[in-house]
Tab-separated table of C-alpha atoms in Angstrom:
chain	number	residue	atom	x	y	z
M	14	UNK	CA	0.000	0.000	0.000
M	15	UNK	CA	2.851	2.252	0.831
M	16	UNK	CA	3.861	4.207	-2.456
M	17	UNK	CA	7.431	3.725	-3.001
M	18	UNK	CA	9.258	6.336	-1.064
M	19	UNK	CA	11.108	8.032	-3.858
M	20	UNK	CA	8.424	8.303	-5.762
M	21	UNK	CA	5.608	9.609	-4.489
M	22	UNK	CA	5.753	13.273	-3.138
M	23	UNK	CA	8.060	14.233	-6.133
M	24	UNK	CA	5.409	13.146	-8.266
M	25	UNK	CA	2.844	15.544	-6.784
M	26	UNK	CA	4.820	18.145	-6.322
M	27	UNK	CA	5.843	17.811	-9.787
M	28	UNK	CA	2.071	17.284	-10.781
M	29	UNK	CA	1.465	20.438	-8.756
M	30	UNK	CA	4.233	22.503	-10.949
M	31	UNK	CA	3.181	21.574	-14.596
M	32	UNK	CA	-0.376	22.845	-13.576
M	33	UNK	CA	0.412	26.710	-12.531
M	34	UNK	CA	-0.324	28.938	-14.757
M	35	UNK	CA	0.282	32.038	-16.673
M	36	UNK	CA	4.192	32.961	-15.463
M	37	UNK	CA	4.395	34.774	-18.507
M	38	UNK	CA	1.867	36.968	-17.694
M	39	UNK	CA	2.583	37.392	-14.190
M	40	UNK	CA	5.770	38.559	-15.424
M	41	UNK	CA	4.199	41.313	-17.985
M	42	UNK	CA	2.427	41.985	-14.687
M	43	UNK	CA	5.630	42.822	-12.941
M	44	UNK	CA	6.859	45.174	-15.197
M	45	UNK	CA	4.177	46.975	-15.918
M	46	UNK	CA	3.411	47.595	-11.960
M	47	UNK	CA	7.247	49.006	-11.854
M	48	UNK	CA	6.092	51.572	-14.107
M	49	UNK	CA	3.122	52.161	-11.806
M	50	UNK	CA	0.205	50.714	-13.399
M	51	UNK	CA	-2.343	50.486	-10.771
M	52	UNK	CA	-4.106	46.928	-12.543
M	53	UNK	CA	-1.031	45.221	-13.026
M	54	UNK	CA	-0.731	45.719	-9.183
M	55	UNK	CA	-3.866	43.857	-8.949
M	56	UNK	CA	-3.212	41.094	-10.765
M	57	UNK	CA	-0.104	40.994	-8.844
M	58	UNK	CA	-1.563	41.076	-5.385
M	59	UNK	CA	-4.788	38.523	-6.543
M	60	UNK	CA	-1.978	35.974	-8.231
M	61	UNK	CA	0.331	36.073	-4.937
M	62	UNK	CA	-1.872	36.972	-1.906
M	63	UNK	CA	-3.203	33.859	-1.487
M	64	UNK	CA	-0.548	31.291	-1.113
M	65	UNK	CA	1.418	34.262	0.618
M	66	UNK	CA	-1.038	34.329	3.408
M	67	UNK	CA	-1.436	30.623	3.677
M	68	UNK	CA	2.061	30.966	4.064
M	69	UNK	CA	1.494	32.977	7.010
M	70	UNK	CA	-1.539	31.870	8.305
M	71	UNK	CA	1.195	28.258	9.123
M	72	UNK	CA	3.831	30.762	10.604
M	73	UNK	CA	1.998	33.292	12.584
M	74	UNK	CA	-1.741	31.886	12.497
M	75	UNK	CA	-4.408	34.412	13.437
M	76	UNK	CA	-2.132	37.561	12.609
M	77	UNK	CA	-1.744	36.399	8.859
M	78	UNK	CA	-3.808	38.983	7.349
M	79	UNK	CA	-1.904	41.592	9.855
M	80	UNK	CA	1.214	40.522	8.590
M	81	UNK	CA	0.372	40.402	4.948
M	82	UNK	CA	-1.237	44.162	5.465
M	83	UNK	CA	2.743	44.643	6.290
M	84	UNK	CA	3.962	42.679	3.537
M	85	UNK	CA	2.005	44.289	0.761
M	86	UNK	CA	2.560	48.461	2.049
M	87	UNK	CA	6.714	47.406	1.410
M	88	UNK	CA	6.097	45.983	-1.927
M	89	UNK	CA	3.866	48.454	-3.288
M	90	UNK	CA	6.551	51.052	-2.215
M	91	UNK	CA	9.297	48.641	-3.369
M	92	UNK	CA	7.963	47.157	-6.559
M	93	UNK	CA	9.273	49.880	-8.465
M	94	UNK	CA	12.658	48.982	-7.733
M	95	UNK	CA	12.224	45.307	-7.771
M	96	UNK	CA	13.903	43.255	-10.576
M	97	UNK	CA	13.543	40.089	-12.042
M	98	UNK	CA	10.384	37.705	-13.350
M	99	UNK	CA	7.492	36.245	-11.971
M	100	UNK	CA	9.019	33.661	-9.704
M	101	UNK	CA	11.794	36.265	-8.725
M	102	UNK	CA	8.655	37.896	-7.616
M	103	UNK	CA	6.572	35.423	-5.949
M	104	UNK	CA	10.367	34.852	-3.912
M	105	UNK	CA	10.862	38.642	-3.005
M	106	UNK	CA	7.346	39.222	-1.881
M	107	UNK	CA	7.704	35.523	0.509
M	108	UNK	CA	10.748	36.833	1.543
M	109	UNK	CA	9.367	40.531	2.629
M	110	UNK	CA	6.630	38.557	4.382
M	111	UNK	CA	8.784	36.053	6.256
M	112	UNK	CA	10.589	38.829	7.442
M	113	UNK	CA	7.743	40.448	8.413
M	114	UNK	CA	6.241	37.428	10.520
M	115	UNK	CA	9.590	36.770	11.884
M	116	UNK	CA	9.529	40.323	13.334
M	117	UNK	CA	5.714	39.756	14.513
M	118	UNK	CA	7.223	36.452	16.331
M	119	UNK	CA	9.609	38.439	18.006
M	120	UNK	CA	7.769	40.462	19.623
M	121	UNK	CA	5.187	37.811	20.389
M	122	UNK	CA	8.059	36.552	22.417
M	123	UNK	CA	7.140	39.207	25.471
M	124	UNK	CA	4.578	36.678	25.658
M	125	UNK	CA	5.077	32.844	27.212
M	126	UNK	CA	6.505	31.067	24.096
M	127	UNK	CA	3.497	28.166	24.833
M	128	UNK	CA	1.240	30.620	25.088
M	129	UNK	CA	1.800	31.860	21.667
M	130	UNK	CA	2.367	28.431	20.714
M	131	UNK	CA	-1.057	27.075	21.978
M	132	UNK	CA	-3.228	30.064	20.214
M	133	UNK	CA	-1.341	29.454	16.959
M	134	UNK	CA	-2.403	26.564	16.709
M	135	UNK	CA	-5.792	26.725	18.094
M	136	UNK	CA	-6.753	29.235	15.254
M	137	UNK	CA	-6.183	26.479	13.159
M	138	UNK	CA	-9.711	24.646	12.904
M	139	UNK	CA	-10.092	21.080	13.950
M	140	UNK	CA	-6.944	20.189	14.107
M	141	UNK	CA	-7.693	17.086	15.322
M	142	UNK	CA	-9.473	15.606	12.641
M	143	UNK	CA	-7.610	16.928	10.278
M	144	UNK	CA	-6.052	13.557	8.967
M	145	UNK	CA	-9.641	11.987	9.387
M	146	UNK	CA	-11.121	15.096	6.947
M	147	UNK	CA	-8.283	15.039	4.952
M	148	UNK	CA	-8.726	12.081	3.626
M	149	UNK	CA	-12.382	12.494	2.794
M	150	UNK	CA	-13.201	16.025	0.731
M	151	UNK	CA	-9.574	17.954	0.891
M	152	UNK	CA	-10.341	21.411	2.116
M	153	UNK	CA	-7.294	24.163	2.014
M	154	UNK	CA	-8.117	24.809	5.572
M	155	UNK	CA	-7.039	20.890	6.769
M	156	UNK	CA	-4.268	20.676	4.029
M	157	UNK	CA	-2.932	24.075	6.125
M	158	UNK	CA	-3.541	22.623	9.229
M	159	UNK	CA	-1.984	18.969	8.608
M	160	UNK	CA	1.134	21.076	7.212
M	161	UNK	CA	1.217	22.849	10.083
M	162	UNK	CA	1.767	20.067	12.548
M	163	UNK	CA	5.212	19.213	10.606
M	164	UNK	CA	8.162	20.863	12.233
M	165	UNK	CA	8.834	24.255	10.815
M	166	UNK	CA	11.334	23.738	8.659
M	167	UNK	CA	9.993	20.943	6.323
M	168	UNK	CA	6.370	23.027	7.177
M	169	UNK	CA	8.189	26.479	5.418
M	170	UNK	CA	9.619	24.072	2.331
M	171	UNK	CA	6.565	22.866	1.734
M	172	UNK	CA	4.736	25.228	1.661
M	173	UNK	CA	7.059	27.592	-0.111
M	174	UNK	CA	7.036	24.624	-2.831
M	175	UNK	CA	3.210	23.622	-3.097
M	176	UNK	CA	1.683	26.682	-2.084
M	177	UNK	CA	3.720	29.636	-2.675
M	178	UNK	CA	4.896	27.938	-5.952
M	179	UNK	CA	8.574	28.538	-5.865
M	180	UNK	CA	11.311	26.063	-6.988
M	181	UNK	CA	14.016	24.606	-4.825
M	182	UNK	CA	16.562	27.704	-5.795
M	183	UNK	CA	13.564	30.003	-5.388
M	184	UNK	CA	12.331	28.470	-2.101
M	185	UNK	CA	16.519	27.869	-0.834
M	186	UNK	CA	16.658	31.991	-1.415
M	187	UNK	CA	13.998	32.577	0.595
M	188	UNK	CA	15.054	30.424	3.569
M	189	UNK	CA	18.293	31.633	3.525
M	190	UNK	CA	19.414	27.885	2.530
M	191	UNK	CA	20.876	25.530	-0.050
M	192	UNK	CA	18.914	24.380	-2.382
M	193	UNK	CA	19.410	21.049	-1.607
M	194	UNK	CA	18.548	21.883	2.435
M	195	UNK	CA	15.334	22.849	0.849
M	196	UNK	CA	15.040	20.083	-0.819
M	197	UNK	CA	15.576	17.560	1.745
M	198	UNK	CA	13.228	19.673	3.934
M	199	UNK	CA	10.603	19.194	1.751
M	200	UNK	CA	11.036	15.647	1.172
M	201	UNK	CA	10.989	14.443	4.549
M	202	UNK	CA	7.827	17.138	5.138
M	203	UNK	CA	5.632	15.280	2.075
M	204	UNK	CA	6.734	12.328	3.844
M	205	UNK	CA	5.196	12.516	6.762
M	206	UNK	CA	2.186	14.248	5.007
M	207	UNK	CA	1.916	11.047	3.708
M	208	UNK	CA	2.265	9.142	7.140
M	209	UNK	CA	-0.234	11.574	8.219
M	210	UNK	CA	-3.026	10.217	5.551
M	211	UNK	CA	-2.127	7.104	6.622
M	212	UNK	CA	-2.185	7.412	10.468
M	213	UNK	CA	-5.734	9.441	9.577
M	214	UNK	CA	-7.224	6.373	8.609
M	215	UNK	CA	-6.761	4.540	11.508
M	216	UNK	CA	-6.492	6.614	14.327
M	217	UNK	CA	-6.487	10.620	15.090
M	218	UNK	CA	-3.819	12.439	16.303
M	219	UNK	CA	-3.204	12.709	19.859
M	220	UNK	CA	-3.096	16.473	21.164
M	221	UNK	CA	0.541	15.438	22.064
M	222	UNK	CA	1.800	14.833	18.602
M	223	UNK	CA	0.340	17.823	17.488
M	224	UNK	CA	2.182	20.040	19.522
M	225	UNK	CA	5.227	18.969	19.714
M	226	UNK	CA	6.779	19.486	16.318
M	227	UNK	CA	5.784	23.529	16.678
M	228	UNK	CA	7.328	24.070	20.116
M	229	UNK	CA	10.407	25.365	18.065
M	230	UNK	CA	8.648	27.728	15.600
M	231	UNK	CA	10.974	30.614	15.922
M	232	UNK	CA	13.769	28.498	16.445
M	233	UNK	CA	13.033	26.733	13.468
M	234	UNK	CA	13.086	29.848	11.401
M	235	UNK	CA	16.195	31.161	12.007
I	19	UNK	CA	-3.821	10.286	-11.621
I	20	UNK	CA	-3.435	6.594	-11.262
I	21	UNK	CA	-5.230	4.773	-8.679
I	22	UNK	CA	-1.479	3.091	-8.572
I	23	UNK	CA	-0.059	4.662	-5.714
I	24	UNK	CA	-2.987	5.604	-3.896
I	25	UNK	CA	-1.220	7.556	-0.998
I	26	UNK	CA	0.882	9.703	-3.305
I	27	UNK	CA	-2.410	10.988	-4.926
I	28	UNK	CA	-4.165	11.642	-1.266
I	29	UNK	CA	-0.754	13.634	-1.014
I	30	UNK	CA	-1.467	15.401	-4.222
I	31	UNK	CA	-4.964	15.936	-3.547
I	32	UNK	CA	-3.473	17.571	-0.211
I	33	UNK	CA	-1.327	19.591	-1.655
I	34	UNK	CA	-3.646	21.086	-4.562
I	35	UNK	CA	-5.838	21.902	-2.262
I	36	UNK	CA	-3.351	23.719	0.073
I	37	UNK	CA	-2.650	25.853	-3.417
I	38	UNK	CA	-6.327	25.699	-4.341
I	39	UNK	CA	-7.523	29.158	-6.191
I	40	UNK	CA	-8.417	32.260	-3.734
I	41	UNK	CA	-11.908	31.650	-1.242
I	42	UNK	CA	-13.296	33.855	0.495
I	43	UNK	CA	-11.804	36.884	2.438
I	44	UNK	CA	-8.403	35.679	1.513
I	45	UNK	CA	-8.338	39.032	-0.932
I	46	UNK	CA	-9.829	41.208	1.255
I	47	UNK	CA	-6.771	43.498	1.647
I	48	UNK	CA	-6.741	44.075	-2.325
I	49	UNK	CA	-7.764	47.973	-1.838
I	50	UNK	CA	-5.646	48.558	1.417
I	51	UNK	CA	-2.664	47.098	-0.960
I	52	UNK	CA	-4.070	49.242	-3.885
I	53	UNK	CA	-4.330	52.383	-1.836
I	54	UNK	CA	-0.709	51.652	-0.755
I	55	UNK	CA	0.254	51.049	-4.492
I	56	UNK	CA	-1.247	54.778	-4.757
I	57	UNK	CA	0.198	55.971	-2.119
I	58	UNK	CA	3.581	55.032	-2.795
I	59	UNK	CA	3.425	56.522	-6.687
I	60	UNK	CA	2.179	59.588	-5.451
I	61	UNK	CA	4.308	61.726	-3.309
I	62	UNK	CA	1.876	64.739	-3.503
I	63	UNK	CA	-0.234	62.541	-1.201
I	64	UNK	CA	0.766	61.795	2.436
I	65	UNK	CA	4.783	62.729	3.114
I	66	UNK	CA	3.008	66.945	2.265
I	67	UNK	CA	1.059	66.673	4.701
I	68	UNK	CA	2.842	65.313	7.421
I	69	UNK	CA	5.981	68.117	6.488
I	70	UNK	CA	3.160	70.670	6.457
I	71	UNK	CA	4.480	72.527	9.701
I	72	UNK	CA	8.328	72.339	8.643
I	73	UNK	CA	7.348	73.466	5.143
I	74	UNK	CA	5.912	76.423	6.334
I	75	UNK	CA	8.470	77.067	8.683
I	76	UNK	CA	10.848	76.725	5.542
I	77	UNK	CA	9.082	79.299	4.105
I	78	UNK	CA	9.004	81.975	6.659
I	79	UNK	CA	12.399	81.699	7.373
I	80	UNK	CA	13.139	81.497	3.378
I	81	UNK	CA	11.172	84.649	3.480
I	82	UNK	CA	13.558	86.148	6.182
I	83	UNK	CA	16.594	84.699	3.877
I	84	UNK	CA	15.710	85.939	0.653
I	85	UNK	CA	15.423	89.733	2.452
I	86	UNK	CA	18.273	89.568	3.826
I	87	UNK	CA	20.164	88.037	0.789
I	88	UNK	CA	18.145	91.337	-1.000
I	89	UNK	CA	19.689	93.317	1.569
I	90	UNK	CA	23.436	91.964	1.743
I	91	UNK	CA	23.492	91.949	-2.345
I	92	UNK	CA	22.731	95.930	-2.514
I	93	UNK	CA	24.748	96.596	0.829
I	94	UNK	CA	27.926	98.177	0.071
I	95	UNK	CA	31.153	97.256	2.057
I	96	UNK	CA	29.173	95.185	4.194
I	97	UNK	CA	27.422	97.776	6.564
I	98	UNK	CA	26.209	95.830	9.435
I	99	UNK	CA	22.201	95.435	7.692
I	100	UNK	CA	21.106	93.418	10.048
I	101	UNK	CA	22.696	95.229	13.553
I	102	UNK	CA	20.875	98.614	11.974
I	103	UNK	CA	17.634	96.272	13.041
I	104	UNK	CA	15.604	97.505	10.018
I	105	UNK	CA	14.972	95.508	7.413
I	106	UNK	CA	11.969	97.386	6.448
I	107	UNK	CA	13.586	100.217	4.163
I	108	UNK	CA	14.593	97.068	1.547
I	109	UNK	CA	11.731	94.743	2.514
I	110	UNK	CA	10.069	95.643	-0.758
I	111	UNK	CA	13.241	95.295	-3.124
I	112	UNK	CA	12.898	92.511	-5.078
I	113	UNK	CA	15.817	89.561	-4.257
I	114	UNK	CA	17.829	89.911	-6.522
I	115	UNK	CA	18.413	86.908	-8.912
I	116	UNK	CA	17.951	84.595	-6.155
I	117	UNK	CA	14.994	82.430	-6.914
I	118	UNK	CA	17.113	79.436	-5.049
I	119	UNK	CA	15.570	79.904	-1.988
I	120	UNK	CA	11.900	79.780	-2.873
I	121	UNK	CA	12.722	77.114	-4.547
I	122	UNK	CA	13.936	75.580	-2.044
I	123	UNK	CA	11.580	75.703	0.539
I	124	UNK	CA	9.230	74.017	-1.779
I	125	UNK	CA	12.192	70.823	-1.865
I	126	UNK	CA	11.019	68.873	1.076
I	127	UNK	CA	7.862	67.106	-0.947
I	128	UNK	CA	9.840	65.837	-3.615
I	129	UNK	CA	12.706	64.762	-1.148
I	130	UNK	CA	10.380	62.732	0.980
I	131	UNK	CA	8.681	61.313	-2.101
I	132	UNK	CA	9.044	57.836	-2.050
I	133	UNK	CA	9.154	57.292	1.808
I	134	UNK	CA	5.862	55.201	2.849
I	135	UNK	CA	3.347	55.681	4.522
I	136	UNK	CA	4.515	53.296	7.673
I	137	UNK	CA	8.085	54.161	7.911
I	138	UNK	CA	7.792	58.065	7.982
I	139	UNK	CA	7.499	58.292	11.495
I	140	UNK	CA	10.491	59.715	13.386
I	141	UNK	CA	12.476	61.322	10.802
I	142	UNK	CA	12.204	64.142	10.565
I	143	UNK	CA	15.892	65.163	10.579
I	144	UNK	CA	15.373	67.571	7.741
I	145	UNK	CA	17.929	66.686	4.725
I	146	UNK	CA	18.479	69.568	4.020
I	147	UNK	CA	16.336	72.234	5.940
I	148	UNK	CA	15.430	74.498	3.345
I	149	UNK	CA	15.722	77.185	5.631
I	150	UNK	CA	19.376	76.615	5.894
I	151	UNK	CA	19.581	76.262	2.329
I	152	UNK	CA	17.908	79.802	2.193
I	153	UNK	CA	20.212	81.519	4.623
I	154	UNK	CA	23.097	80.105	3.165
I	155	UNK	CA	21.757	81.561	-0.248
I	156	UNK	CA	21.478	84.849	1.399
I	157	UNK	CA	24.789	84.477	2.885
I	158	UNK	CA	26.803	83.424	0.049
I	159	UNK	CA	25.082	86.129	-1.788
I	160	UNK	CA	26.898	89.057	0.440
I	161	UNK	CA	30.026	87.205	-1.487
I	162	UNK	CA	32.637	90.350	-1.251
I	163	UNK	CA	31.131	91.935	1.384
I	164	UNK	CA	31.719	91.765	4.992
I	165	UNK	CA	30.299	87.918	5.748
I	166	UNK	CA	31.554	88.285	9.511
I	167	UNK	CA	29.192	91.161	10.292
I	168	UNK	CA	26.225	89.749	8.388
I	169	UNK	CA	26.727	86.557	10.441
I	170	UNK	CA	25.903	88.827	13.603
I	171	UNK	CA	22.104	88.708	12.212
I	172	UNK	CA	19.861	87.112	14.317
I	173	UNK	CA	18.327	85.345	11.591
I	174	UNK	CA	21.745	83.519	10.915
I	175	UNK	CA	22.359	81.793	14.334
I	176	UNK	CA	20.501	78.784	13.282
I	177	UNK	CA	22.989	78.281	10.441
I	178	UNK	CA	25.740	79.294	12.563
I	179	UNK	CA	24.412	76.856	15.382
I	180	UNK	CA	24.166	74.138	12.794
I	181	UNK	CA	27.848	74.857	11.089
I	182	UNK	CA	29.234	74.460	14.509
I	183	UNK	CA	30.791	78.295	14.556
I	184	UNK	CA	30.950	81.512	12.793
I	185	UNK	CA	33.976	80.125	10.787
I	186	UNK	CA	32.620	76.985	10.018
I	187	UNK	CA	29.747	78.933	8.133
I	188	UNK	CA	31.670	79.215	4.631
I	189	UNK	CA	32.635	75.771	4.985
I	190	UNK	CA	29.074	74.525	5.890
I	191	UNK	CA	27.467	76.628	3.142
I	192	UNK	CA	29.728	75.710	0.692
I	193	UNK	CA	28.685	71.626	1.228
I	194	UNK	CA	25.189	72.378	1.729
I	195	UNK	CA	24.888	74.269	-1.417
I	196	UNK	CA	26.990	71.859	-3.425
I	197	UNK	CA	25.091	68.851	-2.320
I	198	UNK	CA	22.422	71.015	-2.555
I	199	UNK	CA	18.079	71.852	-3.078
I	200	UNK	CA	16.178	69.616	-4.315
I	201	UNK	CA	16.360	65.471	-5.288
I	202	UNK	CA	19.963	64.661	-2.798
I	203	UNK	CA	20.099	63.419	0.263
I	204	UNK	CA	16.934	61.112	-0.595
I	205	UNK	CA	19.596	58.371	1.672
I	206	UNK	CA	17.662	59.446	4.368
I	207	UNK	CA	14.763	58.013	3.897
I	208	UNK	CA	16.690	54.327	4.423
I	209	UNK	CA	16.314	54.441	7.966
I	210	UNK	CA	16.708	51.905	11.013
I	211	UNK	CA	13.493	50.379	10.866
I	212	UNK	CA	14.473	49.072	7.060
I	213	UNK	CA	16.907	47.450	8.115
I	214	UNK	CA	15.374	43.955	9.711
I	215	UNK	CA	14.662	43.254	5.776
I	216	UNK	CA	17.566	43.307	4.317
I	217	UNK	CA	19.809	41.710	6.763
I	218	UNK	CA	18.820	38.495	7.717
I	219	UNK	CA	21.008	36.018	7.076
I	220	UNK	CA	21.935	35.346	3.517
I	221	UNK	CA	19.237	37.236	1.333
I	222	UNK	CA	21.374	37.378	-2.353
I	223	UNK	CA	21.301	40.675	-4.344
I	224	UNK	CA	19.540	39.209	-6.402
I	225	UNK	CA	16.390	39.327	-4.229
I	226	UNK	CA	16.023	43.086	-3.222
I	227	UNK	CA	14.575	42.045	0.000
I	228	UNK	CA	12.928	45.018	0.935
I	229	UNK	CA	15.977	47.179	0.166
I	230	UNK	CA	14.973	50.925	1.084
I	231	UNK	CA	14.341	52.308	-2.596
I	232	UNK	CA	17.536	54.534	-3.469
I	233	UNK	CA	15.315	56.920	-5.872
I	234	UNK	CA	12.514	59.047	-4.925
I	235	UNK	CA	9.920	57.399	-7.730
I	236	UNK	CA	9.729	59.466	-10.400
């Protein structure tokens, strides 16, 4: 039953590449919103927003629209003097917003870390069935919240992968990694997504298990 | 999508629909981020306002200047105008050939230009204060005549303050002037708080993350 373990999460992360669309017009986009056209900044912000505050919504939970209000006033001011395509794009503007929600951590740390911890992940609905919906009708809301119990590191590659849509370099850059960290990352993080499914069918996820991986969120991000 | 390897396709089916299109809400800041797209194009809009009070201020005391630079650039031999404690008698005379300093007083907009919205806060060390600008027009323009006595004005011991010393004036001037009105020391608007974005740990040049822009937009 177990896919072979080479295989498998390549495949649909691969499957997941060949089906985004429109780069080339994403990158007409880009240049024409250097030059200040107010619509091109729109189809900017509607192609990018989402998987950018997905993206957040794993890293800082409840304040992800907070810290995407952040992310977007910089790159509407810097956009001008941004260079490069549509994926250099999608990488700066993940980059300005994990800076952002790094800064937001930090001064959530005035606060008990578990604290913080525990209503991070308690935005996140239902976590505990997550597995057991997962594996009937997909929602974005459990795919979020079954990436968000992996530990941060493989949670970030993923998600800066699947979600955000960058490549290995593109996702490495971000991170502040090698590719090839990245890449490993986000191996061992479809992994256990897959281990996840798997344990979903039989039994949920103990509160314990859940927590545990996200005790070191801020560690993790360094 | 085989049925071969059934857990790799729940894994896709995870993963598309952790990328799934927009829902709901999740483009609800589109206007905020439009408005800020606005914002940041035009520089008439917010940095005016908030230099309002120093504009003005720029202006009165560009006012003073550009009398006294009227008054030093018809003095002969450097009479001591300003110790004589009437301006009044040349108020009216036109300045002569120095527009500079009007012009200058209206610098601070386009200076500011591209700062946003969030990060003007504190800084309001003025680049160049236009008023300085303006008195050292009006100084420079008693070129010849007696600069030591003209410094004795009340009006110039702001710019003397600032040079650091009566002798430091010429010196000061002379920098101020060269670097001078208008689109320069735009460097200040990459202040502290930018900083957090572009140094953590190894963001590459080719990623511009969140660099301070160098160039007031244009």
């Amino acid at each position: 039953m177990v896919a072979s373990p080479a295989e498998g999460p390549e495949r649909a992360l691969d499957r997941l590449a060949r089906s985004r669309p429109g780069d080339a017009d994403l990158t007409a986009a880009v240049h024409r919103a250097r030059g200040g056209d107010e619509d091109a900044f729109r189809v900017l912000y509607r192609a990018v927003q989402p998987g950018m505050l997905r993206y957040l919504r794993v890293l800082v939970g409840d304040d992800a629209e907070d810290v995407a209000s952040e992310t977007w006033l910089q790159v509407a001011r810097d956009v001008v003097s941004f260079r490069g395509d549509a994926d250099g794009f999608r990488g700066w503007v993940a980059t300005i917003a994990r800076h952002r929600a790094m800064d937001h951590l930090r001064r959530e740390r005035r606060r008990p870390a578990a604290e913080a911890q525990d209503d991070r992940l308690r935005e996140m609905p239902g976590r505990e069935d997550t597995a057991g919906a997962a594996l009937e009708a997909v929602t974005t809301e459990a795919a979020l919240a079954l990436i968000a119990r992996l530990p941060t590191d493989q949670a970030e590659a993923v998600l800066l992968r699947a979600v955000v849509g960058l490549d290995a370099k593109g996702a490495a850059r971000v991170l502040g990694k090698s590719p090839g960290a990245v890449r490993t990352a986000a191996y061992r993080g479809l992994h256990r997504l897959a281990e996840y499914l798997r344990e979903g069918a039989a039994t949920p996820p103990s509160p314990a298990t859940v927590t545990q991986p996200s005790a070191s969120t801020l560690k993790g991000m360094r | 999508m085989s049925a071969q390897h059934p857990g790799s396709d729940r894994l896709a089916d995870l993963l598309a629909a952790a990328a799934a299109p927009a829902r709901d809400g999740e483009l609800a800041g589109e206007q905020a981020a439009l408005a800020a797209f606005r914002n940041a194009r035009s520089p008439a809009h917010q940095p005016r306002r908030r230099s309002m009070i120093e504009t003005m201020r720029g202006r009165l005391l560009t006012a003073k200047a550009a009398a006294i630079a009227a008054v030093a650039a018809t003095t002969v031999g450097g009479v001591a105008l300003a110790a004589s404690g009437s301006l009044s008698a040349e108020h009216s005379a036109p300045p002569t050939g120095h527009p500079a300093p009007e012009s200058a007083a209206d610098a601070p907009p386009t200076t500011t230009g591209s700062a946003d919205a969030r990060t003007n806060g504190p800084s309001d060390r003025p680049s160049p204060n236009p008023s300085l600008v303006g008195l050292c027009h009006a100084y420079t323009a008693g070129a010849g005549s007696d600069h030591g006595k003209a410094l004795q004005s009340p009006a110039f011991r702001v710019l003397i303050d600032t040079a650091g010393g009566p002798d430091r004036v010429p010196g000061y001037c002379a920098g101020l002037l060269a670097g001078a009105p208008g689109a320069d020391h735009s460097g200040g608007n990459g202040r502290p708080s930018e900083e957090p974005n572009g140094h953590h740990g190894s963001a590459p040049s080719t990623h511009p993350t969140g660099r301070p822009t160098d160039h007031p937009s244009h």
